[in-house]
Each structure stands twice: as structure tokens, then as C-alpha cells.
Short mmCIF file of C-alpha atoms and ligand atoms in Angstrom, two decimals:
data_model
loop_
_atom_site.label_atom_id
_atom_site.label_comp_id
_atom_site.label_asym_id
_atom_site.label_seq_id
_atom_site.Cartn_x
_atom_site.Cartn_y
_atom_site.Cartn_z
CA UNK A 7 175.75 20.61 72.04
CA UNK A 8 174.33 23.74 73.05
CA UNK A 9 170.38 21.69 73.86
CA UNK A 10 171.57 18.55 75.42
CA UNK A 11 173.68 21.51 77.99
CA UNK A 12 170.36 22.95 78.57
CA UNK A 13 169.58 19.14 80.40
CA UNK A 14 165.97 19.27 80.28
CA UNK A 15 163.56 16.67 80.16
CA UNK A 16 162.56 15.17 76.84
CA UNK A 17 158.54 15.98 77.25
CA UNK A 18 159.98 20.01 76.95
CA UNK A 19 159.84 21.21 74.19
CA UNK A 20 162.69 23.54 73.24
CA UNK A 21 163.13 26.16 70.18
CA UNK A 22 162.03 29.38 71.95
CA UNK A 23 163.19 32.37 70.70
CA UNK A 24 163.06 35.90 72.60
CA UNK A 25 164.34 39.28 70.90
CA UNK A 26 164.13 41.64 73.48
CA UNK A 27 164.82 45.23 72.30
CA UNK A 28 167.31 44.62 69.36
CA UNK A 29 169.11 47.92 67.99
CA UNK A 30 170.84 47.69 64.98
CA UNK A 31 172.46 51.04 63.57
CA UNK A 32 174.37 50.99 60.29
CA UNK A 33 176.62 54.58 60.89
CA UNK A 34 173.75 56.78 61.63
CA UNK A 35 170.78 55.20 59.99
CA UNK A 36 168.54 52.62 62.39
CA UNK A 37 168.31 49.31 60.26
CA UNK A 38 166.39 47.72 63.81
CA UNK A 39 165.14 49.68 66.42
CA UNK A 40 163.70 47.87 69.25
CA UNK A 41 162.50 45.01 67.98
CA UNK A 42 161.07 42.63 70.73
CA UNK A 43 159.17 39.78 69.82
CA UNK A 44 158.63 35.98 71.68
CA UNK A 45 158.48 33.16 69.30
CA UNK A 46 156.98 30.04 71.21
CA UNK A 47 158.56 26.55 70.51
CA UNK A 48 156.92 24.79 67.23
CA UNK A 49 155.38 28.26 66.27
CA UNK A 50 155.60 29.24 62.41
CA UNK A 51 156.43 33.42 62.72
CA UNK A 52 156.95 35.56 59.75
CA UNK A 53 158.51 39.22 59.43
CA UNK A 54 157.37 40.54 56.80
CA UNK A 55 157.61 44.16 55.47
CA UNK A 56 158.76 46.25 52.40
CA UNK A 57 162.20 46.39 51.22
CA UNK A 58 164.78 47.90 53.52
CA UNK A 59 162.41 47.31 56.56
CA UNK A 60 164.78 45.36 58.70
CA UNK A 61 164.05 41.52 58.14
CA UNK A 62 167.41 40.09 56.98
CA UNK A 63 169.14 42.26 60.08
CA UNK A 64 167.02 40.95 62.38
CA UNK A 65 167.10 37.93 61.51
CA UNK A 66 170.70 37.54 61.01
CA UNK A 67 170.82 39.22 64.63
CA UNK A 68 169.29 35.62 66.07
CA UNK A 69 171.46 33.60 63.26
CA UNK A 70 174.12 35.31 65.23
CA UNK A 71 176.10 36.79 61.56
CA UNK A 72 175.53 40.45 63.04
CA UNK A 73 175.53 41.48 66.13
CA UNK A 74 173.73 44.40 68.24
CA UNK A 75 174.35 47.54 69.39
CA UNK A 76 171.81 46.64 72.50
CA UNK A 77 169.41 43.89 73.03
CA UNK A 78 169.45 40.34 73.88
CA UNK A 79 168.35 37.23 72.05
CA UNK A 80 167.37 34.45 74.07
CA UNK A 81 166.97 30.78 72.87
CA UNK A 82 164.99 29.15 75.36
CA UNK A 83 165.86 30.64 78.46
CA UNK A 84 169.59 30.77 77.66
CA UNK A 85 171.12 34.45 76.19
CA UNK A 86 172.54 33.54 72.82
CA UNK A 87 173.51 37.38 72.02
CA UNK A 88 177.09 37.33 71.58
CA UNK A 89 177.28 33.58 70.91
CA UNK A 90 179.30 32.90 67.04
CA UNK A 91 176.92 31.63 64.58
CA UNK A 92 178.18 27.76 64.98
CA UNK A 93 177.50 27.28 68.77
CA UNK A 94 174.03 28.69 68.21
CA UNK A 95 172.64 25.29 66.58
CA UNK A 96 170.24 27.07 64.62
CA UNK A 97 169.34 26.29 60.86
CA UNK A 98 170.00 29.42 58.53
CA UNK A 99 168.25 29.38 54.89
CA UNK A 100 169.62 31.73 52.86
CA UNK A 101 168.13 33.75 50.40
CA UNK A 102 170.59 33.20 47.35
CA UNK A 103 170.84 29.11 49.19
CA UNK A 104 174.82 28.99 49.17
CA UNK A 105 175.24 25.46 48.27
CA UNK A 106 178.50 24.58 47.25
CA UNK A 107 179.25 24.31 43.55
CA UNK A 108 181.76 21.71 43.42
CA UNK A 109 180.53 19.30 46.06
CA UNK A 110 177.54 16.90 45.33
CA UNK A 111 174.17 17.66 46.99
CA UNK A 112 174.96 14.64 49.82
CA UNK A 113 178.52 16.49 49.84
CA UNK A 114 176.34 19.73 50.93
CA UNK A 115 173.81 17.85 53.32
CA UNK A 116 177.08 16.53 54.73
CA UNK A 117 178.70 19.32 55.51
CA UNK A 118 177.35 20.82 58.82
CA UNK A 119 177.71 17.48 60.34
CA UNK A 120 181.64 16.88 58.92
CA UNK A 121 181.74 20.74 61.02
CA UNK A 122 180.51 19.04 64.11
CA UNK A 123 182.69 15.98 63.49
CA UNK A 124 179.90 13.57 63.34
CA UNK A 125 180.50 9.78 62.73
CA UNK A 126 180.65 8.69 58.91
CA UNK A 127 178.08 6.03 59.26
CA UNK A 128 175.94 8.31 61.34
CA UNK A 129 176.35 11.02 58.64
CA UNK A 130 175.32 8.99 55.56
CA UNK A 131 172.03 7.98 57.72
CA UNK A 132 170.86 11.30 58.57
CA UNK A 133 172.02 12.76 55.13
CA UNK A 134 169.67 10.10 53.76
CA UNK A 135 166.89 11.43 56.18
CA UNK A 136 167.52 15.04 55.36
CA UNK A 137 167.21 14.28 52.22
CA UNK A 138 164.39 12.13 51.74
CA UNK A 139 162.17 14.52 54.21
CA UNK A 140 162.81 17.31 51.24
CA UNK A 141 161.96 14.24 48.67
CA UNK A 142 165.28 14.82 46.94
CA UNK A 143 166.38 11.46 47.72
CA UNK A 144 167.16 10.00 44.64
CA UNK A 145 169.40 13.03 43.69
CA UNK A 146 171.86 12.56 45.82
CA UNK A 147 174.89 12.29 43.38
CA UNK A 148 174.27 15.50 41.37
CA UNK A 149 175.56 19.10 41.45
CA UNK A 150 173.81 21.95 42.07
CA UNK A 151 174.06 23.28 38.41
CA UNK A 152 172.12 20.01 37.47
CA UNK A 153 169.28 20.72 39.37
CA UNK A 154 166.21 22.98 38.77
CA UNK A 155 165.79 26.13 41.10
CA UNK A 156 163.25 24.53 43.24
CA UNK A 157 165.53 21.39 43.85
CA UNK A 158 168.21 23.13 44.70
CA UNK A 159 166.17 25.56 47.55
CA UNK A 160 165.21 21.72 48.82
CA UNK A 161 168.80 20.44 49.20
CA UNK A 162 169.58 24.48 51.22
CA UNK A 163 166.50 22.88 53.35
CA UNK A 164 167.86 19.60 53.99
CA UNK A 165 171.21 21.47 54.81
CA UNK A 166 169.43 23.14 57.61
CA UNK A 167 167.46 20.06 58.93
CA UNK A 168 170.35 17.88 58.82
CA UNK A 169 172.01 18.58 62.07
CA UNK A 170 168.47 18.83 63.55
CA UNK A 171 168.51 22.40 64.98
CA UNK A 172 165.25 23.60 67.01
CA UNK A 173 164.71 26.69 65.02
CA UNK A 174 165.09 27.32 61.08
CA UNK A 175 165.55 30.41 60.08
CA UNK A 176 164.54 31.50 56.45
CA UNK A 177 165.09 35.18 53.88
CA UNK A 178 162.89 34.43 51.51
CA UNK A 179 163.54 31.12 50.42
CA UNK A 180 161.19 31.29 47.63
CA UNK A 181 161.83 34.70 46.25
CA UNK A 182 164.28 33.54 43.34
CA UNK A 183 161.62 30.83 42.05
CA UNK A 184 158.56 31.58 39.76
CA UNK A 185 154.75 31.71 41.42
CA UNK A 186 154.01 28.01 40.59
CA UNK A 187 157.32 26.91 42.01
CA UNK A 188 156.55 29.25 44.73
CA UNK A 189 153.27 28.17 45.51
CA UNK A 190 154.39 24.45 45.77
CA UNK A 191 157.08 25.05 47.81
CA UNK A 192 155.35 26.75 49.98
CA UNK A 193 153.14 23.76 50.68
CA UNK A 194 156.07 21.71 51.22
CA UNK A 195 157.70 24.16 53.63
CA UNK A 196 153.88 23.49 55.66
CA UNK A 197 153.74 19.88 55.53
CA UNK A 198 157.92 19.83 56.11
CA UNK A 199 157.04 22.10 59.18
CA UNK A 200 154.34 19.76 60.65
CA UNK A 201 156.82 16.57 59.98
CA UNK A 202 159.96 18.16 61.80
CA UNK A 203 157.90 20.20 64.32
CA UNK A 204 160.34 23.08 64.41
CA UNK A 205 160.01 26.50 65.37
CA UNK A 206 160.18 28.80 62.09
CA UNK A 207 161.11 32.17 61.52
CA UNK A 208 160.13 33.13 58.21
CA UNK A 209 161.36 36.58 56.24
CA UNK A 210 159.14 37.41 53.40
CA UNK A 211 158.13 40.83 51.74
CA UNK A 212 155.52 38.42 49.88
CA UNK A 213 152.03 38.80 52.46
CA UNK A 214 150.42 36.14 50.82
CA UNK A 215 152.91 33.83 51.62
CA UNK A 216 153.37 35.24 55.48
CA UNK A 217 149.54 34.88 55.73
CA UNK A 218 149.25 31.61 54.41
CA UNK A 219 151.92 29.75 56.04
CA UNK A 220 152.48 31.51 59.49
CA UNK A 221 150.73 31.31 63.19
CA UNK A 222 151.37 34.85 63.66
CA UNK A 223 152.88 37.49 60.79
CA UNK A 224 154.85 40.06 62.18
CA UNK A 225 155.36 43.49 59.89
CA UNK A 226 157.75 45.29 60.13
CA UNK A 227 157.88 49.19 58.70
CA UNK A 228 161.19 51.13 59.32
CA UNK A 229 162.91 48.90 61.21
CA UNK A 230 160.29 48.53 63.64
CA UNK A 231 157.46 46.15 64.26
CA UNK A 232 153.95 47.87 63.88
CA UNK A 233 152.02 44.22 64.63
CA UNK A 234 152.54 40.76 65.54
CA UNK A 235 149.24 39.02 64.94
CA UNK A 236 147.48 35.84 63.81
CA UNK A 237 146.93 36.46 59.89
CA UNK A 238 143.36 36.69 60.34
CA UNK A 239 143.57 39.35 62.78
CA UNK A 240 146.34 41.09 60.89
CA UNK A 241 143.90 41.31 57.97
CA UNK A 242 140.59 41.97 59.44
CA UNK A 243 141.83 44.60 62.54
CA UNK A 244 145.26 45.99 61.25
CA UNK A 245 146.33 47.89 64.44
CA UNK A 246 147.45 51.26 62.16
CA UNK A 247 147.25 52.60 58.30
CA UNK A 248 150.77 51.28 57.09
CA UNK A 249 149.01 47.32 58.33
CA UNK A 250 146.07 48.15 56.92
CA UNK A 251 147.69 49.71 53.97
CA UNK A 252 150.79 46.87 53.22
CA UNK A 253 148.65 43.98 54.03
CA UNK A 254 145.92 43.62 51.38
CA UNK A 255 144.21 46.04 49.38
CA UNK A 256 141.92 48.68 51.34
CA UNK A 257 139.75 51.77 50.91
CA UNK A 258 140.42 54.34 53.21
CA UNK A 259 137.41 56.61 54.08
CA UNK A 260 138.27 59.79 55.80
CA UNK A 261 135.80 60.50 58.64
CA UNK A 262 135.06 62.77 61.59
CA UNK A 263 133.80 60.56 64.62
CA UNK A 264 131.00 62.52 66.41
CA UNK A 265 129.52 61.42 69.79
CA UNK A 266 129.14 57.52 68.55
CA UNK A 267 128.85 58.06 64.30
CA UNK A 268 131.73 58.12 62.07
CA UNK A 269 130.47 60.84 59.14
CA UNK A 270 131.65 60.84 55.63
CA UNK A 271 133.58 63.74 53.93
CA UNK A 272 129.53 64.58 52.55
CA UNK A 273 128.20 63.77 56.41
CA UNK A 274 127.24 60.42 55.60
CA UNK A 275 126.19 58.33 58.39
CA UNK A 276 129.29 55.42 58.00
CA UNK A 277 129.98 53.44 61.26
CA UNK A 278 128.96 53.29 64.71
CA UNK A 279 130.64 52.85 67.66
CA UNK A 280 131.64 53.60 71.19
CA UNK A 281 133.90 56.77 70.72
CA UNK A 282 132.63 59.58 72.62
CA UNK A 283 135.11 62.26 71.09
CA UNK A 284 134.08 65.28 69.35
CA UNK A 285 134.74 65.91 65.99
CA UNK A 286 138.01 63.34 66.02
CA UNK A 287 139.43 62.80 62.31
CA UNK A 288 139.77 59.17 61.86
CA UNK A 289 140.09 56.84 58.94
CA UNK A 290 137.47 54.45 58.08
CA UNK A 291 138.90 51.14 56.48
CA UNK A 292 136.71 48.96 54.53
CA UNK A 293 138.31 45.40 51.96
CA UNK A 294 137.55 45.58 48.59
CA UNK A 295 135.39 42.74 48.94
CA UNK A 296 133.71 44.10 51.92
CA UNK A 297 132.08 46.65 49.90
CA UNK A 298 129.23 45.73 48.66
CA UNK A 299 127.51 47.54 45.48
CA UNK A 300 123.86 47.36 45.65
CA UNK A 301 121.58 49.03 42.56
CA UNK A 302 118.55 48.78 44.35
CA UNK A 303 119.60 51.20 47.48
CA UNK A 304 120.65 53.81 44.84
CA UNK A 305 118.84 56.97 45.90
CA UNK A 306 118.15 55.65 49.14
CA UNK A 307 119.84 57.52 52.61
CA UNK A 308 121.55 54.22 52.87
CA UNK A 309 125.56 54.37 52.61
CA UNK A 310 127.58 56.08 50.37
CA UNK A 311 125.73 57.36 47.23
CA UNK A 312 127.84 56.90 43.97
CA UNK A 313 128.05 55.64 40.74
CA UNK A 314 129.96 52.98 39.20
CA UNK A 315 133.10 54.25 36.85
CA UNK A 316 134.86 51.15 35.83
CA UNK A 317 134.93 47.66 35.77
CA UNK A 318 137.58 45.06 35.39
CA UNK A 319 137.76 41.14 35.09
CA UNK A 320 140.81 39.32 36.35
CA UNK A 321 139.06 35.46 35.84
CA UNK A 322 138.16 34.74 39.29
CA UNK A 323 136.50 38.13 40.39
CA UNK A 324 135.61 41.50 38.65
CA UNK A 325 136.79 44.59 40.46
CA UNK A 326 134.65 47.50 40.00
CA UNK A 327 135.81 51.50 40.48
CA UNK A 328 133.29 52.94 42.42
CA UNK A 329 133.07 56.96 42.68
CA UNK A 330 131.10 58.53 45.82
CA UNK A 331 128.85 61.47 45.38
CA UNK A 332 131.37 63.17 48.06
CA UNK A 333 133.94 62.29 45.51
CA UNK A 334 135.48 59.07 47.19
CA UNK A 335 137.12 56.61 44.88
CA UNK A 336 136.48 53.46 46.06
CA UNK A 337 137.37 49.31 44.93
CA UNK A 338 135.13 46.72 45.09
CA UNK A 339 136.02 43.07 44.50
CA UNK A 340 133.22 40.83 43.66
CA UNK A 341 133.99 36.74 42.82
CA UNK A 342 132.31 35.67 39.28
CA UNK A 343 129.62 32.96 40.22
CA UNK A 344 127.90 32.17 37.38
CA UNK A 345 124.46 33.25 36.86
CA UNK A 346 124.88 36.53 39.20
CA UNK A 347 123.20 39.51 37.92
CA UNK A 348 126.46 41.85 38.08
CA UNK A 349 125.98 45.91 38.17
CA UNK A 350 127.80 47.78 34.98
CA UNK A 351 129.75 51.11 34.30
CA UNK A 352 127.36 53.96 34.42
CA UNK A 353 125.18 52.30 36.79
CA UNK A 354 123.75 54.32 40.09
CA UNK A 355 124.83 52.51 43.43
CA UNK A 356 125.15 52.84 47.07
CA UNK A 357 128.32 50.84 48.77
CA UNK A 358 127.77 49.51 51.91
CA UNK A 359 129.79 46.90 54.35
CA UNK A 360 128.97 44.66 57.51
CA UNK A 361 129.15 46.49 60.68
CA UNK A 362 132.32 44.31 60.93
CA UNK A 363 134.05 44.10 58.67
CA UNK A 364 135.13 48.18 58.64
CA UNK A 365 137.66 49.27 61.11
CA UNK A 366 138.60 52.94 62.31
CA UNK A 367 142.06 54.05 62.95
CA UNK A 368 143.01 57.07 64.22
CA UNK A 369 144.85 59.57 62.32
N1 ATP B 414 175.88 46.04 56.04
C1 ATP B 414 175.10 47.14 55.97
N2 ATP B 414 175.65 48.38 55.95
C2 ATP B 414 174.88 49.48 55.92
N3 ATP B 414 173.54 49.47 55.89
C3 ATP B 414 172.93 48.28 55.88
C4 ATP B 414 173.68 47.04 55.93
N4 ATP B 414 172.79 46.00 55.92
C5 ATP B 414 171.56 46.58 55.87
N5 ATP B 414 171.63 47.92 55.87
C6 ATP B 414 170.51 48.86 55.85
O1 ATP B 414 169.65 48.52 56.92
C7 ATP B 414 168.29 48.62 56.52
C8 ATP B 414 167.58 47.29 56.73
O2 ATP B 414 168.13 46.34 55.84
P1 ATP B 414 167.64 44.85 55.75
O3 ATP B 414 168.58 44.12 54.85
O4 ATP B 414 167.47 44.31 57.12
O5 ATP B 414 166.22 45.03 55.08
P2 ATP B 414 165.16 43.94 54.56
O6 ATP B 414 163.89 44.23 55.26
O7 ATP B 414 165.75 42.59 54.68
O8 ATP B 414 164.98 44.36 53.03
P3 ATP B 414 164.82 43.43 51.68
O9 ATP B 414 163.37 43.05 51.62
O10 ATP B 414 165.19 44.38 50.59
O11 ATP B 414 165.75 42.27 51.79
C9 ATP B 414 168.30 49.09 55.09
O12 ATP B 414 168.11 50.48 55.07
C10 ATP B 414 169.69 48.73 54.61
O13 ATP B 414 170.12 49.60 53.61
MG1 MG B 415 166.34 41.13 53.27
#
């Protein structure tokens, strides 16, 4: 087996996976173009980006089902790139999860090891423990057609896990299944991932999930990556407009940075900071619920100037269309907690944020 080759100690931990310039063309259209990217052992990573962006190619460039025009992928320190699929040792979680109709799910768990010509007593024990880490035990003898959507995406996972590869890698697992089925399997899939302690590479178009379950979230736009960042970072400093724009809801605020102020399109004092540039066009981004609508600094020289337009409650917040006296149509997301006094339509205003929580990106 390709680890136990590698002969290192057991206090290493192995699962490492380096892309290193992956080029993917498709005729003359560039499905991957130079994707690099180091995913540490036991790290959580998701790709995430819009349709078409170049997650399932990459990824299926490290499952080893396509190959590239140029590049390398590395597992650990060893170059996997033209290795087949079944000598990689990696577990691959498709989207559509490919069980097989006619064979029970323990037939299906089974499988991979049968491939490797595993021992039948050791096969039944570690389908049993595949199974029972995706709780699924006591379904052992069905079919896939009598199981639920959910259960069968768990027996695809045990699948994976069964042969106990270092590295799972998963297209949108939970994009068939509806949001509460969604939602729980995604905190299985966290709680799985702490148990098995496996490196994860994680496609999803979804950003709440990528934010919520990964380490770092890497987007991809055009078969590129823009950022690879801790989700926190990704949301709060997106490093250009298509982050700022894909992950999250944002206002963008177009400015001209002057000698240390950003100015609004009506020369509104916005944002300081440390450029030094004159008259650079930049774009001021500010969260929905980082703008703050305050009554009692309407008519003030304090922020932008505006009036509210509309209003709209979606249970857990009211969003509120905000229009600037420059003309700026902005969002701003407050949470409903009861007994707040909450501004109305019609209703004079000036929008502010913390000096943090803007960012400026150039054009
Ligand atoms: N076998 C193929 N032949 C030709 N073009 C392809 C092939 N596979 C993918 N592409 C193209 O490569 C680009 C990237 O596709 P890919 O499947 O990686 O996107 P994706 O990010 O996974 O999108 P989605 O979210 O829709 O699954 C797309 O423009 C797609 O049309
Ligand atoms: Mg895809």
C-alpha cells in the first residue's frame, strides 16, 4: 500500500496534499489554470466557487480520474500525478454517490476492500466500523432504493472510510439533499472529520457550508483560485471584488482615495487609511450588517446622508434599503431583538460602519 511504502514513523502524520500549478484545458477553453494550493495533513479545505469554476476538475485531477496538461500533485512528499486512481489510496465522494443498485449497503462498504483483496473476516470487521462511524449500522442488509437520500450519502461515506485512506475527497456531497438534511449532514461530516482525523477536500458552490465546516475555503473564479483563507478572513478582508462579491452579501461604495481619506461619489468623508495616492478609484466594501442606520445623526456631517426606502422582515433580522443623498443604494441587515426601537420607510438616516469592519479594494 502506497503509505506503509512511504515507511515513516507512526507519530507522522500523513495526508498532505500539494497541487502545484495544475492546467487543465478542455480543446481550447482553460477548465484549471494554475491552480497551486498545500493542504496540510488533518486540515478540512474547501473549493468553492460558481458553476463551471473548476472544482470537480481539480479535484478529480488529485482523485487521479483526469489528468493534466502540466502540474504535479503531490501526496505527502511523493508525486502522485500520473498515478491510476486505485494506487492513489484516496477516498472519492461523489456527487450523484454511485452506490451500486443491486448489491446491499455492506455489499457496497465491501467493495473497495474485495478490490484490494482483503481477508473476509477482516472485511466484515471494518465494514462494521465503516458503518457504524456513519451510524448506519443497523442497515446493513438493505438496498440503496430502500433508503432515504441522506442514508444513502452515509453508506457513499462509509465507502470512502472503509479502506481507511488519508484524504477524502468530496463534490458536493450534500447538494442532492434538502436544507434540513443538509444542515445535519453537515454536522455529521464535522464530528465524522474530528473522529477519523482525515485530511478533507471539500467541493461546494454552497459558501455557507465551505465557511462553516472548513479551516481554510478556497474560491475559485474561472478556473483559478482568487483566495485561500480561514473563513473569517475570507469574509471580513476578501482579497478582490469577485471574494467580496461571491462570499456574502456586500455594498460596494465607489470612492476616490485622496492623500489618507477615501471620499464618496458626493465627497463624503468614508474611510481612513494609509494610502498616499492621489485621486486612486477604489471600492469601499461595507456587510450588510456592518451598516449601521442611525436616526439621530440624520443631518449631521457624519457618514453617508440618506433616507430609508424599504424595509423587509425575513424572521430573524429585517433588512432595510437604504438610499444615499449621492444616490447610493445601500442594504442593511439588522437582527430582531425584541424591544428595539427599529427606524421605518420614509425615515431620515445617516449609515455608518466600524473603522473595521469596511475594506478597500482597488479597482
Ligand atoms: N469533459 C469535459 N469536456 C469539456 N469541457 C469540460 C469537461 N469537464 C469540464 N469541462 C469544462 O470545464 C470547466 C470547469 O468544469 P468543472 O466541472 O470543473 O466546474 P465546477 O466548478 O465543478 O462546476 P459545477 O459547480 O457546475 O459542478 C467548465 O467550463 C466545463 O464546461
Ligand atoms: Mg462540479
Amino acid at each position: 500500500m502506497l503509505m506503509k511504502a512511504t515507511a515513516r514513523g507512526p507519530e507522522v502524520k500523513t495526508g498532505g496534499i500539494t497541487l502545484h500549478n495544475l492546467q487543465k484545458r478542455y480543446g481550447s477553453a482553460v477548465a484549471v489554470d494554475e491552480v497551486s494550493l498545500s493542504v496540510s495533513p488533518g486540515e478540512f479545505v474547501s473549493l468553492l466557487g460558481p458553476s463551471g469554476s473548476g472544482k470537480t476538475t481539480t479535484l478529480m485531477m488529485i482523485a487521479g480520474f483526469e489528468m493534466p496538461d502540466s502540474g504535479k500533485v503531490l501526496l505527502d512528499d511523493l508525486d502522485i500525478t500520473r498515478l491510476p486512481p486505485h494506487r492513489r489510496e484516496l477516498g472519492v465522494i461523489f456527487q450523484n454517490y454511485a452506490l451500486f443498485p443491486h448489491m446491499t449497503v455492506a455489499e457496497n462498504v465491501a467493495y473497495p476492500l474485495q478490490m484490494r483483496r482483503v481477508a473476509k473476516a477482516e472485511v466484515e470487521a471494518r465494514v462494521s466500523r465503516a458503518l457504524d462511524q456513519v451510524d448506519l449500522g443497523t442497515l446493513a442488509s438493505r438496498r440503496p432504493h430502500q433508503m432515504s437520500g441522506g442514508q444513502q450519502q452515509r453508506v457513499a461515506i462509509a465507502r470512502a472510510l472503509v479502506f481507511d485512506p488519508p484524504v477524502l475527497l468530496l463534490d458536493e456531497p450534500l447538494g442532492a439533499l434538502d436544507k434540513k438534511l443538509r444542515e445535519h449532514l453537515r454536522n455529521e461530516i464535522k464530528t465524522l472529520r474530528k473522529t477519523v482525523g482525515k485530511t478533507m477536500i471539500y467541493v461546494t458552490h454552497d459558501q455557507d457550508e465551505a465557511l462553516a465546516m472548513s479551516d481554510r475555503v478556497a474560491v475559485m473564479h474561472q478556473g483559478r483560485i482568487r483566495q485561500v483563507s480561514a473563513p473569517r478572513d475570507l469574509y471580513r478582508r476578501p482579497a478582490d471584488l469577485f471574494v467580496a462579491g461571491f462570499v456574502g452579501e456586500v455594498n460596494l461604495i465607489p470612492v476616490k482615495l485622496k492623500s489618507g481619506i477615501a471620499y464618496g461619489p458626493a465627497g463624503e468623508r468614508l474611510a481612513a487609511g494609509p494610502w498616499t495616492e492621489a485621486d486612486t478609484d477604489a471600492t469601499l466594501c461595507v456587510r450588510p450588517e456592518h451598516l449601521h442606520l442611525d436616526r439621530g445623526a440624520a443631518g449631521s456631517s457624519a457618514g453617508l446622508q440618506g433616507r430609508i426606502t424599504g424595509m423587509t422582515f425575513v424572521g430573524d433580522a429585517t433588512i432595510f434599503e437604504f438610499r444615499s443623498e449621492s444616490g447610493l443604494q445601500l442594504t442593511s441587515k439588522v437582527l430582531n431583538v425584541s424591544g428595539q426601537a427599529m427606524p421605518d420607510v420614509g425615515d431620515l438616516c445617516a449609515g455608518s460602519w466600524g473603522a473595521n469592519d469596511a475594506t478597500i479594494l482597488a479597482k
